[in-house]
Amino acid sequence: RWGLLSAIDLRSGKISWQRKTEQPLIGGVLATAGGLLFMGEGNGDFNAYDSNNGELLWQAKADAGVNAPPITYQIDGVQYIAVAAGGNPIFGYKAGDNIMVYALPK
């Protein structure tokens, strides 16, 4: 039981990079125009990667599994990333009721 985050070059159809995770990935991913890719894991990790090379740039820890797809929105010129951390009992991920919101630097 593990996950594999994969980036595919749409021009060539080849895999650009991959990152193995400890647990299966059941949420979605969010790619931004600024070259960031966000995704959560069942262990509570919420990760930001460089979408060009897969380098882990940032990580936050939730009290429950981050198994929902992240979203982005903008208010007064500030871009925010939000994700629900509710876990998933089917996969044995710790349940919770958190919403995590982060502002991206300008």
XYZ file of C-alpha atoms in Angstrom:
106
model
C 0.000 0.000 0.000
C 1.684 3.113 -1.279
C 1.027 5.905 -3.764
C 2.811 7.264 -6.789
C 2.472 10.894 -7.827
C 3.423 11.158 -11.489
C 3.932 14.108 -13.825
C 3.581 13.404 -17.534
C 4.947 15.560 -20.337
C 1.888 15.967 -22.548
C 4.002 16.711 -25.634
C 6.022 13.502 -25.477
C 3.696 11.323 -23.388
C 6.666 10.367 -21.178
C 6.882 10.529 -17.402
C 8.692 13.717 -16.337
C 9.049 12.785 -12.664
C 7.489 10.622 -9.946
C 7.293 10.721 -6.147
C 6.417 7.655 -4.088
C 4.260 8.231 -1.009
C 3.786 6.079 2.080
C 0.072 5.568 1.466
C -2.286 5.368 -1.521
C -3.296 8.722 -2.969
C -7.066 9.025 -2.974
C -7.474 12.828 -3.151
C -6.851 15.066 -6.092
C -4.006 17.376 -7.012
C -3.965 21.092 -7.768
C -1.509 22.684 -10.190
C -1.088 26.460 -10.193
C 0.028 28.769 -12.998
C 2.983 29.675 -10.771
C 4.500 26.192 -11.089
C 3.288 24.656 -7.826
C 1.534 21.333 -7.358
C -0.390 20.617 -4.136
C -1.607 17.274 -2.825
C -2.479 15.646 0.473
C -1.867 12.241 2.023
C -3.769 10.010 4.420
C -1.097 10.454 7.094
C -2.009 14.169 7.358
C 0.779 15.579 5.180
C -0.180 18.411 2.830
C 2.593 18.933 0.293
C 3.663 21.542 -2.252
C 5.945 20.424 -5.086
C 7.749 22.208 -7.877
C 5.655 21.103 -10.858
C 8.704 21.183 -13.152
C 10.875 18.696 -11.272
C 8.840 17.238 -8.384
C 10.997 18.738 -5.642
C 9.147 18.943 -2.329
C 9.091 22.664 -1.504
C 6.837 22.811 1.553
C 4.847 20.552 3.855
C 2.213 21.062 6.558
C 0.786 18.460 8.928
C -2.937 18.053 9.672
C -4.506 16.139 12.541
C -6.407 13.949 10.074
C -5.940 12.486 6.624
C -5.784 15.037 3.796
C -7.765 13.040 1.264
C -9.726 15.808 -0.455
C -8.613 17.709 -3.532
C -7.163 21.156 -2.780
C -8.716 24.303 -4.243
C -7.428 27.793 -4.939
C -9.106 31.172 -4.882
C -8.096 34.827 -4.821
C -9.201 37.732 -2.604
C -7.852 41.265 -3.026
C -4.928 40.038 -5.111
C -3.850 37.327 -2.657
C -4.004 33.694 -3.815
C -5.093 31.106 -1.249
C -4.872 27.313 -1.211
C -7.454 25.426 0.855
C -8.002 21.749 1.572
C -10.217 19.689 3.875
C -8.577 17.224 6.245
C -11.329 14.792 7.111
C -9.585 11.446 6.783
C -11.156 8.345 5.295
C -12.197 5.406 7.489
C -12.400 3.044 4.509
C -8.619 3.284 4.157
C -7.988 3.578 7.907
C -6.931 7.242 7.743
C -7.530 9.220 10.927
C -10.831 11.119 10.784
C -11.143 14.815 11.520
C -12.952 17.995 10.582
C -10.249 20.481 9.641
C -10.080 22.976 6.807
C -6.556 24.210 6.149
C -6.050 27.514 4.289
C -2.726 29.034 3.246
C -1.893 32.300 1.480
C 0.709 32.130 -1.264
C 3.437 34.768 -1.214
C 3.071 37.526 -3.772
